[in-house]
mmCIF file of C-alpha atoms in Angstrom:
data_model
loop_
_atom_site.group_PDB
_atom_site.id
_atom_site.type_symbol
_atom_site.label_atom_id
_atom_site.label_comp_id
_atom_site.label_asym_id
_atom_site.label_seq_id
_atom_site.Cartn_x
_atom_site.Cartn_y
_atom_site.Cartn_z
ATOM 1 C CA UNK A 80 81.975 -16.899 74.917
ATOM 2 C CA UNK A 81 84.970 -15.244 73.274
ATOM 3 C CA UNK A 82 88.351 -15.491 75.002
ATOM 4 C CA UNK A 83 91.559 -13.503 74.907
ATOM 5 C CA UNK A 84 92.928 -16.202 72.590
ATOM 6 C CA UNK A 85 90.132 -15.511 70.070
ATOM 7 C CA UNK A 86 90.945 -11.788 70.175
ATOM 8 C CA UNK A 87 94.628 -12.553 69.619
ATOM 9 C CA UNK A 88 93.889 -14.709 66.561
ATOM 10 C CA UNK A 89 91.419 -12.283 64.983
ATOM 11 C CA UNK A 90 93.640 -9.243 65.542
ATOM 12 C CA UNK A 91 96.756 -11.109 64.433
ATOM 13 C CA UNK A 92 98.772 -10.113 67.493
ATOM 14 C CA UNK A 93 100.270 -11.913 70.475
ATOM 15 C CA UNK A 94 98.467 -12.656 73.719
ATOM 16 C CA UNK A 95 100.880 -10.282 75.462
ATOM 17 C CA UNK A 96 99.847 -7.452 73.148
ATOM 18 C CA UNK A 97 96.153 -8.062 73.789
ATOM 19 C CA UNK A 98 96.891 -8.089 77.514
ATOM 20 C CA UNK A 99 98.721 -4.744 77.280
ATOM 21 C CA UNK A 100 95.776 -3.201 75.440
ATOM 22 C CA UNK A 101 93.180 -4.633 77.833
ATOM 23 C CA UNK A 102 95.116 -3.539 80.940
ATOM 24 C CA UNK A 103 96.338 -0.272 79.405
ATOM 25 C CA UNK A 104 99.942 -1.113 80.273
ATOM 26 C CA UNK A 105 103.119 -1.049 78.212
ATOM 27 C CA UNK A 106 103.685 0.492 74.796
ATOM 28 C CA UNK A 107 101.384 -0.427 71.934
ATOM 29 C CA UNK A 108 101.118 1.471 68.651
ATOM 30 C CA UNK A 109 97.845 3.221 67.893
ATOM 31 C CA UNK A 110 97.347 1.012 64.823
ATOM 32 C CA UNK A 111 97.812 -2.208 66.817
ATOM 33 C CA UNK A 112 95.650 -0.935 69.664
ATOM 34 C CA UNK A 113 92.841 -0.217 67.210
ATOM 35 C CA UNK A 114 93.133 -3.710 65.695
ATOM 36 C CA UNK A 115 92.731 -5.224 69.150
ATOM 37 C CA UNK A 116 89.746 -3.001 69.982
ATOM 38 C CA UNK A 117 88.122 -3.852 66.659
ATOM 39 C CA UNK A 118 88.578 -7.574 67.322
ATOM 40 C CA UNK A 119 87.147 -7.215 70.833
ATOM 41 C CA UNK A 120 84.109 -5.382 69.445
ATOM 42 C CA UNK A 121 83.559 -7.942 66.686
ATOM 43 C CA UNK A 122 83.739 -10.829 69.160
ATOM 44 C CA UNK A 123 81.819 -8.956 71.879
ATOM 45 C CA UNK A 124 84.726 -9.767 74.179
ATOM 46 C CA UNK A 125 84.678 -8.569 77.794
ATOM 47 C CA UNK A 126 87.765 -9.027 79.997
ATOM 48 C CA UNK A 127 87.175 -11.358 82.926
ATOM 49 C CA UNK A 128 87.975 -9.035 85.809
ATOM 50 C CA UNK A 129 87.876 -11.840 88.369
ATOM 51 C CA UNK A 130 90.452 -13.811 86.400
ATOM 52 C CA UNK A 131 92.544 -10.689 85.958
ATOM 53 C CA UNK A 132 92.447 -10.100 89.699
ATOM 54 C CA UNK A 133 93.508 -13.659 90.490
ATOM 55 C CA UNK A 134 96.332 -13.556 87.942
ATOM 56 C CA UNK A 135 97.726 -10.164 88.918
ATOM 57 C CA UNK A 136 96.779 -10.086 92.603
ATOM 58 C CA UNK A 137 95.208 -6.706 91.780
ATOM 59 C CA UNK A 138 91.533 -5.762 91.573
ATOM 60 C CA UNK A 139 92.264 -2.326 90.046
ATOM 61 C CA UNK A 140 89.763 -0.909 92.535
ATOM 62 C CA UNK A 141 90.327 1.528 95.382
ATOM 63 C CA UNK A 142 88.025 1.844 98.376
ATOM 64 C CA UNK A 143 87.052 5.353 99.461
ATOM 65 C CA UNK A 144 85.529 6.051 102.869
ATOM 66 C CA UNK A 145 83.933 9.475 103.340
ATOM 67 C CA UNK A 146 81.861 10.899 106.154
ATOM 68 C CA UNK A 147 78.858 11.843 104.030
ATOM 69 C CA UNK A 148 77.677 11.314 100.464
ATOM 70 C CA UNK A 149 75.977 14.702 100.102
ATOM 71 C CA UNK A 150 76.861 18.369 100.405
ATOM 72 C CA UNK A 151 79.249 20.734 98.613
ATOM 73 C CA UNK A 152 82.337 19.453 100.462
ATOM 74 C CA UNK A 153 82.402 15.703 99.873
ATOM 75 C CA UNK A 154 81.119 15.808 96.304
ATOM 76 C CA UNK A 155 84.211 17.578 94.925
ATOM 77 C CA UNK A 156 86.441 15.309 97.020
ATOM 78 C CA UNK A 157 84.932 12.111 95.604
ATOM 79 C CA UNK A 158 84.828 13.520 92.082
ATOM 80 C CA UNK A 159 88.535 14.388 92.109
ATOM 81 C CA UNK A 160 89.603 11.030 93.536
ATOM 82 C CA UNK A 161 87.526 9.177 90.953
ATOM 83 C CA UNK A 162 88.854 11.329 88.106
ATOM 84 C CA UNK A 163 92.520 10.784 88.991
ATOM 85 C CA UNK A 164 92.126 7.041 89.473
ATOM 86 C CA UNK A 165 89.924 6.594 86.401
ATOM 87 C CA UNK A 166 92.626 8.262 84.271
ATOM 88 C CA UNK A 167 94.923 5.447 85.430
ATOM 89 C CA UNK A 168 92.284 2.806 84.562
ATOM 90 C CA UNK A 169 91.366 2.213 88.223
ATOM 91 C CA UNK A 170 87.897 2.311 89.733
ATOM 92 C CA UNK A 171 86.564 3.449 93.101
ATOM 93 C CA UNK A 172 84.179 1.798 95.546
ATOM 94 C CA UNK A 173 82.650 4.345 97.919
ATOM 95 C CA UNK A 174 81.264 3.833 101.431
ATOM 96 C CA UNK A 175 80.064 6.331 104.041
ATOM 97 C CA UNK A 176 80.852 6.473 107.756
ATOM 98 C CA UNK A 177 78.135 8.993 108.754
ATOM 99 C CA UNK A 178 80.247 10.390 111.625
ATOM 100 C CA UNK A 179 79.731 7.224 113.660
ATOM 101 C CA UNK A 180 82.581 5.002 114.861
ATOM 102 C CA UNK A 181 80.706 1.721 114.376
ATOM 103 C CA UNK A 182 79.608 2.684 110.863
ATOM 104 C CA UNK A 183 83.108 3.841 109.955
ATOM 105 C CA UNK A 184 84.571 0.500 111.023
ATOM 106 C CA UNK A 185 81.801 -1.403 109.232
ATOM 107 C CA UNK A 186 82.493 0.585 106.051
ATOM 108 C CA UNK A 187 86.224 -0.146 106.276
ATOM 109 C CA UNK A 188 85.542 -3.869 106.682
ATOM 110 C CA UNK A 189 83.202 -3.797 103.683
ATOM 111 C CA UNK A 190 85.836 -2.134 101.493
ATOM 112 C CA UNK A 191 88.492 -4.593 102.623
ATOM 113 C CA UNK A 192 86.141 -7.495 101.859
ATOM 114 C CA UNK A 193 85.785 -6.250 98.286
ATOM 115 C CA UNK A 194 89.473 -6.883 97.671
ATOM 116 C CA UNK A 195 90.377 -3.231 97.122
ATOM 117 C CA UNK A 196 94.026 -2.648 96.276
ATOM 118 C CA UNK A 197 94.123 0.338 98.660
ATOM 119 C CA UNK A 198 91.862 2.484 100.835
ATOM 120 C CA UNK A 199 91.496 6.264 100.943
ATOM 121 C CA UNK A 200 89.980 6.950 104.351
ATOM 122 C CA UNK A 201 88.270 10.106 105.620
ATOM 123 C CA UNK A 202 87.417 8.891 109.123
ATOM 124 C CA UNK A 203 86.198 11.387 111.709
ATOM 125 C CA UNK A 204 85.335 9.309 114.754
ATOM 126 C CA UNK A 205 87.443 6.157 115.005
ATOM 127 C CA UNK A 206 90.481 6.489 117.233
ATOM 128 C CA UNK A 207 94.044 7.142 116.175
ATOM 129 C CA UNK A 208 94.973 3.721 117.556
ATOM 130 C CA UNK A 209 92.423 2.074 115.262
ATOM 131 C CA UNK A 210 93.832 3.936 112.249
ATOM 132 C CA UNK A 211 97.422 3.054 113.161
ATOM 133 C CA UNK A 212 96.412 -0.602 113.435
ATOM 134 C CA UNK A 213 94.567 -0.391 110.110
ATOM 135 C CA UNK A 214 97.696 0.955 108.429
ATOM 136 C CA UNK A 215 99.650 -2.088 109.621
ATOM 137 C CA UNK A 216 97.414 -4.429 107.622
ATOM 138 C CA UNK A 217 98.094 -5.876 104.185
ATOM 139 C CA UNK A 218 95.957 -3.322 102.342
ATOM 140 C CA UNK A 219 97.702 0.061 101.912
ATOM 141 C CA UNK A 220 95.805 2.969 103.485
ATOM 142 C CA UNK A 221 96.085 6.726 103.069
ATOM 143 C CA UNK A 222 94.190 9.097 105.362
ATOM 144 C CA UNK A 223 92.600 12.337 104.257
ATOM 145 C CA UNK A 224 91.506 15.306 106.408
ATOM 146 C CA UNK A 225 93.368 13.895 109.394
ATOM 147 C CA UNK A 226 96.882 13.895 110.827
ATOM 148 C CA UNK A 227 97.839 10.933 113.025
ATOM 149 C CA UNK A 228 101.168 10.697 114.822
ATOM 150 C CA UNK A 229 103.167 7.648 113.840
ATOM 151 C CA UNK A 230 101.636 7.385 110.348
ATOM 152 C CA UNK A 231 102.151 10.965 109.175
ATOM 153 C CA UNK A 232 103.559 9.740 105.858
ATOM 154 C CA UNK A 233 100.079 8.343 105.074
ATOM 155 C CA UNK A 234 98.153 11.521 105.977
ATOM 156 C CA UNK A 235 96.912 14.254 103.647
ATOM 157 C CA UNK A 236 95.550 17.105 105.731
ATOM 158 C CA UNK A 237 94.958 20.830 106.189
ATOM 159 C CA UNK A 238 96.430 23.003 108.943
ATOM 160 C CA UNK A 239 93.015 23.734 110.469
ATOM 161 C CA UNK A 240 94.433 25.581 113.472
ATOM 162 C CA UNK A 241 96.147 28.066 111.179
ATOM 163 C CA UNK A 242 92.929 28.416 109.203
ATOM 164 C CA UNK A 243 90.976 29.282 112.339
ATOM 165 C CA UNK A 244 93.683 31.751 113.270
ATOM 166 C CA UNK A 245 93.515 33.486 109.871
ATOM 167 C CA UNK A 246 89.724 33.798 109.967
ATOM 168 C CA UNK A 247 89.566 35.384 113.409
ATOM 169 C CA UNK A 248 92.622 37.582 112.938
ATOM 170 C CA UNK A 249 90.887 39.141 109.955
ATOM 171 C CA UNK A 250 87.866 40.410 111.900
ATOM 172 C CA UNK A 251 90.072 41.474 114.811
ATOM 173 C CA UNK A 252 92.236 43.519 112.466
ATOM 174 C CA UNK A 253 89.084 45.302 111.291
ATOM 175 C CA UNK A 254 88.552 46.466 114.875
ATOM 176 C CA UNK A 255 85.950 43.960 116.059
ATOM 177 C CA UNK A 256 86.247 42.898 119.699
ATOM 178 C CA UNK A 257 82.799 41.454 120.385
ATOM 179 C CA UNK A 258 83.026 38.404 118.146
ATOM 180 C CA UNK A 259 80.567 35.503 118.157
ATOM 181 C CA UNK A 260 81.743 32.055 117.110
ATOM 182 C CA UNK A 261 79.687 29.216 115.601
ATOM 183 C CA UNK A 262 81.786 26.054 115.758
ATOM 184 C CA UNK A 263 81.431 22.697 114.103
ATOM 185 C CA UNK A 264 80.545 19.669 116.271
ATOM 186 C CA UNK A 265 83.399 19.425 118.737
ATOM 187 C CA UNK A 266 83.676 15.645 118.528
ATOM 188 C CA UNK A 267 85.313 16.346 115.158
ATOM 189 C CA UNK A 268 89.025 17.134 115.168
ATOM 190 C CA UNK A 269 88.868 19.820 112.485
ATOM 191 C CA UNK A 270 86.174 21.696 114.451
ATOM 192 C CA UNK A 271 88.310 21.608 117.603
ATOM 193 C CA UNK A 272 91.405 22.791 115.755
ATOM 194 C CA UNK A 273 89.578 25.695 114.104
ATOM 195 C CA UNK A 274 88.208 26.747 117.493
ATOM 196 C CA UNK A 275 91.720 26.557 118.924
ATOM 197 C CA UNK A 276 92.890 28.911 116.179
ATOM 198 C CA UNK A 277 90.055 31.319 117.042
ATOM 199 C CA UNK A 278 91.069 31.327 120.704
ATOM 200 C CA UNK A 279 94.705 31.930 119.759
ATOM 201 C CA UNK A 280 93.745 34.929 117.624
ATOM 202 C CA UNK A 281 91.700 36.355 120.500
ATOM 203 C CA UNK A 282 94.639 35.883 122.882
ATOM 204 C CA UNK A 283 96.900 37.838 120.526
ATOM 205 C CA UNK A 284 94.581 40.814 121.078
ATOM 206 C CA UNK A 285 94.242 40.341 124.828
ATOM 207 C CA UNK A 286 90.789 38.756 124.555
ATOM 208 C CA UNK A 287 89.262 35.450 125.626
ATOM 209 C CA UNK A 288 86.363 33.415 124.298
ATOM 210 C CA UNK A 289 83.069 34.668 125.704
ATOM 211 C CA UNK A 290 80.930 31.573 126.293
ATOM 212 C CA UNK A 291 77.813 33.728 125.843
ATOM 213 C CA UNK A 292 78.953 34.338 122.259
ATOM 214 C CA UNK A 293 79.688 30.697 121.455
ATOM 215 C CA UNK A 294 77.424 28.157 119.763
ATOM 216 C CA UNK A 295 78.293 24.585 118.799
ATOM 217 C CA UNK A 296 76.828 23.908 115.369
ATOM 218 C CA UNK A 297 76.773 20.918 113.050
ATOM 219 C CA UNK A 298 78.622 22.082 109.894
ATOM 220 C CA UNK A 299 75.260 22.396 108.079
ATOM 221 C CA UNK A 300 73.216 25.437 107.031
ATOM 222 C CA UNK A 301 70.572 24.555 109.630
ATOM 223 C CA UNK A 302 73.171 24.659 112.402
ATOM 224 C CA UNK A 303 74.291 28.131 111.360
ATOM 225 C CA UNK A 304 70.698 29.338 111.183
ATOM 226 C CA UNK A 305 69.905 27.957 114.650
ATOM 227 C CA UNK A 306 73.174 29.254 116.072
ATOM 228 C CA UNK A 307 72.548 32.760 114.781
ATOM 229 C CA UNK A 308 69.037 32.781 116.224
ATOM 230 C CA UNK A 309 70.393 31.692 119.602
ATOM 231 C CA UNK A 310 73.105 34.348 119.578
ATOM 232 C CA UNK A 311 70.750 37.165 118.601
ATOM 233 C CA UNK A 312 68.097 36.084 121.097
ATOM 234 C CA UNK A 313 70.672 36.074 123.918
ATOM 235 C CA UNK A 314 70.750 39.862 123.887
ATOM 236 C CA UNK A 315 74.559 39.865 124.060
ATOM 237 C CA UNK A 316 76.074 42.552 121.823
ATOM 238 C CA UNK A 317 78.457 41.496 119.027
ATOM 239 C CA UNK A 318 79.514 42.958 115.699
ATOM 240 C CA UNK A 319 81.071 39.971 113.907
ATOM 241 C CA UNK A 320 80.549 36.223 113.576
ATOM 242 C CA UNK A 321 83.223 33.678 112.710
ATOM 243 C CA UNK A 322 81.744 30.430 111.439
ATOM 244 C CA UNK A 323 83.692 27.171 111.283
ATOM 245 C CA UNK A 324 82.476 26.499 107.742
ATOM 246 C CA UNK A 325 80.747 28.261 104.859
ATOM 247 C CA UNK A 326 77.552 26.236 105.086
ATOM 248 C CA UNK A 327 76.884 27.446 108.641
ATOM 249 C CA UNK A 328 77.849 30.987 107.626
ATOM 250 C CA UNK A 329 75.258 30.848 104.839
ATOM 251 C CA UNK A 330 72.566 29.718 107.266
ATOM 252 C CA UNK A 331 73.531 32.406 109.777
ATOM 253 C CA UNK A 332 73.455 35.158 107.146
ATOM 254 C CA UNK A 333 70.034 33.960 105.969
ATOM 255 C CA UNK A 334 68.690 34.362 109.496
ATOM 256 C CA UNK A 335 70.139 37.879 109.723
ATOM 257 C CA UNK A 336 68.480 38.899 106.469
ATOM 258 C CA UNK A 337 65.151 37.491 107.676
ATOM 259 C CA UNK A 338 65.415 39.712 110.735
ATOM 260 C CA UNK A 339 66.290 42.795 108.717
ATOM 261 C CA UNK A 340 69.940 42.979 109.749
ATOM 262 C CA UNK A 341 72.388 44.281 107.168
ATOM 263 C CA UNK A 342 75.525 42.283 106.378
ATOM 264 C CA UNK A 343 78.254 43.462 106.745
ATOM 265 C CA UNK A 344 77.073 46.936 107.788
ATOM 266 C CA UNK A 345 75.632 45.706 111.097
ATOM 267 C CA UNK A 346 77.229 42.248 111.405
ATOM 268 C CA UNK A 347 80.380 41.001 109.664
ATOM 269 C CA UNK A 348 80.924 37.353 108.755
ATOM 270 C CA UNK A 349 83.840 35.038 107.997
ATOM 271 C CA UNK A 350 83.441 31.414 106.929
ATOM 272 C CA UNK A 351 85.741 28.471 106.259
ATOM 273 C CA UNK A 352 86.215 26.036 103.324
ATOM 274 C CA UNK A 353 85.694 28.330 100.291
ATOM 275 C CA UNK A 354 83.017 26.105 98.777
ATOM 276 C CA UNK A 355 81.493 27.493 95.545
ATOM 277 C CA UNK A 356 78.074 28.951 96.384
ATOM 278 C CA UNK A 357 79.105 31.605 99.003
ATOM 279 C CA UNK A 358 81.123 33.258 96.239
ATOM 280 C CA UNK A 359 77.854 34.198 94.549
ATOM 281 C CA UNK A 360 75.635 35.307 97.427
ATOM 282 C CA UNK A 361 75.387 38.963 98.439
ATOM 283 C CA UNK A 362 77.581 39.957 100.098
ATOM 284 C CA UNK A 363 80.212 37.562 98.768
ATOM 285 C CA UNK A 364 81.573 35.651 101.757
ATOM 286 C CA UNK A 365 85.073 36.199 103.102
ATOM 287 C CA UNK A 366 86.394 32.769 104.023
ATOM 288 C CA UNK A 367 89.420 30.505 104.452
ATOM 289 C CA UNK A 368 90.391 28.110 101.686
ATOM 290 C CA UNK A 369 90.227 24.386 102.280
ATOM 291 C CA UNK A 370 91.547 22.802 99.056
ATOM 292 C CA UNK A 371 89.643 19.546 99.425
ATOM 293 C CA UNK A 372 89.863 18.736 95.712
ATOM 294 C CA UNK A 373 93.645 19.115 95.807
ATOM 295 C CA UNK A 374 93.810 16.881 98.875
ATOM 296 C CA UNK A 375 91.685 14.286 97.103
ATOM 297 C CA UNK A 376 94.040 14.494 94.145
ATOM 298 C CA UNK A 377 97.042 13.947 96.423
ATOM 299 C CA UNK A 378 95.447 10.978 98.186
ATOM 300 C CA UNK A 379 94.801 9.373 94.798
ATOM 301 C CA UNK A 380 98.382 10.180 93.783
ATOM 302 C CA UNK A 381 99.639 8.402 96.908
ATOM 303 C CA UNK A 382 97.771 5.273 95.816
ATOM 304 C CA UNK A 383 99.132 5.473 92.262
ATOM 305 C CA UNK A 384 102.668 5.904 93.563
ATOM 306 C CA UNK A 385 102.756 3.520 96.507
ATOM 307 C CA UNK A 386 100.425 0.794 95.216
ATOM 308 C CA UNK A 387 100.612 0.894 91.446
ATOM 309 C CA UNK A 388 104.263 1.950 91.130
ATOM 310 C CA UNK A 389 103.861 5.210 89.213
ATOM 311 C CA UNK A 390 107.145 6.753 90.337
ATOM 312 C CA UNK A 391 106.767 10.126 88.608
ATOM 313 C CA UNK A 392 103.841 11.132 90.851
ATOM 314 C CA UNK A 393 103.805 14.369 92.843
ATOM 315 C CA UNK A 394 102.778 14.019 96.485
ATOM 316 C CA UNK A 395 102.304 16.555 99.266
ATOM 317 C CA UNK A 396 101.159 15.733 102.797
ATOM 318 C CA UNK A 397 100.189 19.064 104.356
ATOM 319 C CA UNK A 398 98.141 21.891 102.851
ATOM 320 C CA UNK A 399 98.220 25.494 104.046
ATOM 321 C CA UNK A 400 94.970 27.489 104.262
ATOM 322 C CA UNK A 401 94.669 30.926 102.708
ATOM 323 C CA UNK A 402 92.412 33.816 103.672
ATOM 324 C CA UNK A 403 90.038 34.656 100.796
ATOM 325 C CA UNK A 404 88.915 38.267 101.265
ATOM 326 C CA UNK A 405 85.589 39.265 99.701
ATOM 327 C CA UNK A 406 82.801 41.555 100.939
ATOM 328 C CA UNK A 407 81.356 40.266 104.206
ATOM 329 C CA UNK A 408 83.627 42.075 106.706
ATOM 330 C CA UNK A 409 83.865 45.761 107.436
ATOM 331 C CA UNK A 410 84.724 47.899 110.442
ATOM 332 C CA UNK A 411 82.130 47.913 113.244
ATOM 333 C CA UNK A 412 79.754 50.811 113.496
ATOM 334 C CA UNK A 413 80.815 53.330 116.124
#
């Protein structure tokens, strides 16, 4: 089996130069780099990653914990993290928590056992105390989609309360007063914060949440579909629906169309997240931006800066939502 010494001899360069090429560190001329790559190809040389890890105390891998592995929200998040880290010659190991505290902890332990240099953690259920304790360990941790007091410098998150406020203000400003709300599962912090923003917007207009016009969904299309059916079957009048994410809004609109209701002529809709496909349905969905790809980019940047010493890295902790106005809201019929 070829060794780094064989590559050095064949390429006619020092061991240090081969090491810089293999690890993509330091300055090496294009001509010298090509000589090393040619020698590696001729010898069928593969770097021994275990030996590299032992020598450098680095595995060049980053653990990523996400809630789910499917859907239009987590895919872009994982893709952006992987892209940023891959450009720095680092690799990701992904595990899922499935919105369950025991599975989230099990996934964290698995990633730690793999010798990851750092963890990017999107944990929905484990407690703040658990996360604070995790951040005191030897492995650096950055949190995404969550703000935890005491470790705010390790959190990349969205102002979900403001986002909920923007969504509901929009329909209120169009003159709607009978507004239904389909929330995400309230054991999730972002769902609770978006609902809090909705309530605050109602209070600004002298209104309160009508429990008859509230449905707790699941952040999936099926939850929006079921929620809309429940709301319509209740017989309570309403002219607008605010949904805590775009997937539920899509399911709710589908149910309306099945029942022959016109959107937005008879019922207006606002979503949340600004995922791609609601931009192309009819009517195009008014929503609130949730720049999950940008947050993934920033979490990866935190790792590159704090763990791998790339000092020229941009980093931002808190992201502000923006209202994205399209076609799904109009004034209520008189």
